[in-house]
Structure formats: structure tokens, C-alpha cells
């Protein structure tokens, strides 16, 4: 049986308050999709790392993990660093099928939500 999970993957920052929207996002995920495990992970400056998040999910029984880059666009980190990290995780966890989505900021619905947000301020 395949057990699916999601990793919400962000950049990370020195200021711990930067993480707060990610924590809220994970909480919302859990409330709306309680049967799908979710973990946060960060590229740098915050924990857990992508490897730590995938390890946690694997330990909890996940066999399929979709990594969702919570980035506005495909900058150098997503084009260069992220594929290397994902490949390394796949080597370390061969029993887990890893896949990824585009950056959330490249999705039309996300862009429309930003437009709607701005329009509400008018």
C-alpha cells in the first residue's frame, strides 16, 4: 500500500518569525487533508532540512512524497540546489518515491489569489 505525504519546502531565514506562515500553512493542510502526512522543510537557516523531513515521513510509513516548493518563482536555488538535494534524498531513501511540483508562485490559481488579495485592499 502506498502512503502519500507532502513536504512544504521553503527557503528559510534567520528571523524565526519568517517561519510563521509556513507553520500556519502546515496546520491548514492537516485540517483539510488529515489523511495525508505533511512536513515542513527548509533549504537553509532553518530546520528541518529536506532530508530530515523525508526521513521523518519515511519513518512514519510514507512511500510517496511530493515536495511542494513554496517559492514565488524558479530562482537559482530551485534550478540548481534543489535538484541536487532531491537526488541525494532519493539515494538515501530508495524505498520512497519522490516527486515535486513547480514553485507555487508559478501556479495560475496562486497568482489569482494574490491579485484577489490586492484587489480587496482597494
PDB file of C-alpha atoms in Angstrom, residues 52-121:
ATOM      1  CA  UNK A  52      15.252  15.364   7.802  1.00  0.00           C
ATOM      2  CA  UNK A  53      11.653  15.915   6.685  1.00  0.00           C
ATOM      3  CA  UNK A  54      11.748  12.997   4.244  1.00  0.00           C
ATOM      4  CA  UNK A  55      13.379  10.809   6.881  1.00  0.00           C
ATOM      5  CA  UNK A  56      10.589  11.662   9.325  1.00  0.00           C
ATOM      6  CA  UNK A  57       7.912  10.840   6.755  1.00  0.00           C
ATOM      7  CA  UNK A  58       9.652   7.603   5.744  1.00  0.00           C
ATOM      8  CA  UNK A  59       9.886   6.568   9.400  1.00  0.00           C
ATOM      9  CA  UNK A  60       6.149   7.284   9.729  1.00  0.00           C
ATOM     10  CA  UNK A  61       5.443   4.983   6.761  1.00  0.00           C
ATOM     11  CA  UNK A  62       5.363   7.276   3.735  1.00  0.00           C
ATOM     12  CA  UNK A  63       6.163   5.562   0.451  1.00  0.00           C
ATOM     13  CA  UNK A  64       5.381   8.518  -1.843  1.00  0.00           C
ATOM     14  CA  UNK A  65       6.417  12.076  -1.049  1.00  0.00           C
ATOM     15  CA  UNK A  66       5.550  15.122  -3.131  1.00  0.00           C
ATOM     16  CA  UNK A  67       7.774  18.120  -2.436  1.00  0.00           C
ATOM     17  CA  UNK A  68       5.980  21.430  -2.937  1.00  0.00           C
ATOM     18  CA  UNK A  69       8.453  24.329  -3.307  1.00  0.00           C
ATOM     19  CA  UNK A  70       6.826  27.262  -1.516  1.00  0.00           C
ATOM     20  CA  UNK A  71       8.825  29.755  -3.557  1.00  0.00           C
ATOM     21  CA  UNK A  72       7.414  32.546  -5.684  1.00  0.00           C
ATOM     22  CA  UNK A  73       9.473  31.546  -8.730  1.00  0.00           C
ATOM     23  CA  UNK A  74      12.213  29.316 -10.090  1.00  0.00           C
ATOM     24  CA  UNK A  75      15.364  31.138  -8.980  1.00  0.00           C
ATOM     25  CA  UNK A  76      18.838  29.696  -8.741  1.00  0.00           C
ATOM     26  CA  UNK A  77      18.059  27.724  -5.594  1.00  0.00           C
ATOM     27  CA  UNK A  78      15.249  25.802  -7.280  1.00  0.00           C
ATOM     28  CA  UNK A  79      17.049  25.413 -10.605  1.00  0.00           C
ATOM     29  CA  UNK A  80      20.429  24.422  -9.176  1.00  0.00           C
ATOM     30  CA  UNK A  81      20.407  23.476  -5.483  1.00  0.00           C
ATOM     31  CA  UNK A  82      17.013  21.801  -5.165  1.00  0.00           C
ATOM     32  CA  UNK A  83      17.541  19.066  -7.823  1.00  0.00           C
ATOM     33  CA  UNK A  84      20.808  18.074  -6.126  1.00  0.00           C
ATOM     34  CA  UNK A  85      19.094  17.877  -2.719  1.00  0.00           C
ATOM     35  CA  UNK A  86      16.188  15.887  -4.139  1.00  0.00           C
ATOM     36  CA  UNK A  87      18.539  13.459  -5.903  1.00  0.00           C
ATOM     37  CA  UNK A  88      20.547  12.992  -2.706  1.00  0.00           C
ATOM     38  CA  UNK A  89      17.352  12.248  -0.771  1.00  0.00           C
ATOM     39  CA  UNK A  90      16.256   9.745  -3.399  1.00  0.00           C
ATOM     40  CA  UNK A  91      19.585   7.927  -2.998  1.00  0.00           C
ATOM     41  CA  UNK A  92      19.243   7.900   0.808  1.00  0.00           C
ATOM     42  CA  UNK A  93      15.603   6.770   0.736  1.00  0.00           C
ATOM     43  CA  UNK A  94      15.285   4.399  -2.241  1.00  0.00           C
ATOM     44  CA  UNK A  95      12.032   2.984  -0.856  1.00  0.00           C
ATOM     45  CA  UNK A  96      10.335   6.379  -1.143  1.00  0.00           C
ATOM     46  CA  UNK A  97       9.061   7.647  -4.482  1.00  0.00           C
ATOM     47  CA  UNK A  98       9.942  11.351  -4.568  1.00  0.00           C
ATOM     48  CA  UNK A  99       8.367  13.875  -6.900  1.00  0.00           C
ATOM     49  CA  UNK A 100       7.999  17.626  -6.984  1.00  0.00           C
ATOM     50  CA  UNK A 101       5.680  20.341  -8.198  1.00  0.00           C
ATOM     51  CA  UNK A 102       6.646  23.642  -9.795  1.00  0.00           C
ATOM     52  CA  UNK A 103       7.153  26.604  -7.463  1.00  0.00           C
ATOM     53  CA  UNK A 104       3.801  27.646  -6.007  1.00  0.00           C
ATOM     54  CA  UNK A 105       4.208  31.147  -7.429  1.00  0.00           C
ATOM     55  CA  UNK A 106       4.084  29.718 -10.941  1.00  0.00           C
ATOM     56  CA  UNK A 107       0.558  28.384 -10.475  1.00  0.00           C
ATOM     57  CA  UNK A 108      -2.240  30.454 -12.029  1.00  0.00           C
ATOM     58  CA  UNK A 109      -4.534  29.944  -9.040  1.00  0.00           C
ATOM     59  CA  UNK A 110      -1.855  31.242  -6.663  1.00  0.00           C
ATOM     60  CA  UNK A 111      -1.250  34.279  -8.848  1.00  0.00           C
ATOM     61  CA  UNK A 112      -5.001  34.928  -8.982  1.00  0.00           C
ATOM     62  CA  UNK A 113      -5.200  34.655  -5.189  1.00  0.00           C
ATOM     63  CA  UNK A 114      -2.534  37.384  -4.949  1.00  0.00           C
ATOM     64  CA  UNK A 115      -4.483  39.582  -7.375  1.00  0.00           C
ATOM     65  CA  UNK A 116      -7.662  38.989  -5.353  1.00  0.00           C
ATOM     66  CA  UNK A 117      -5.804  39.822  -2.143  1.00  0.00           C
ATOM     67  CA  UNK A 118      -4.551  43.083  -3.608  1.00  0.00           C
ATOM     68  CA  UNK A 119      -7.977  43.942  -5.024  1.00  0.00           C
ATOM     69  CA  UNK A 120      -9.538  43.579  -1.579  1.00  0.00           C
ATOM     70  CA  UNK A 121      -7.216  46.340  -0.373  1.00  0.00           C
TER      71      UNK A 121
END
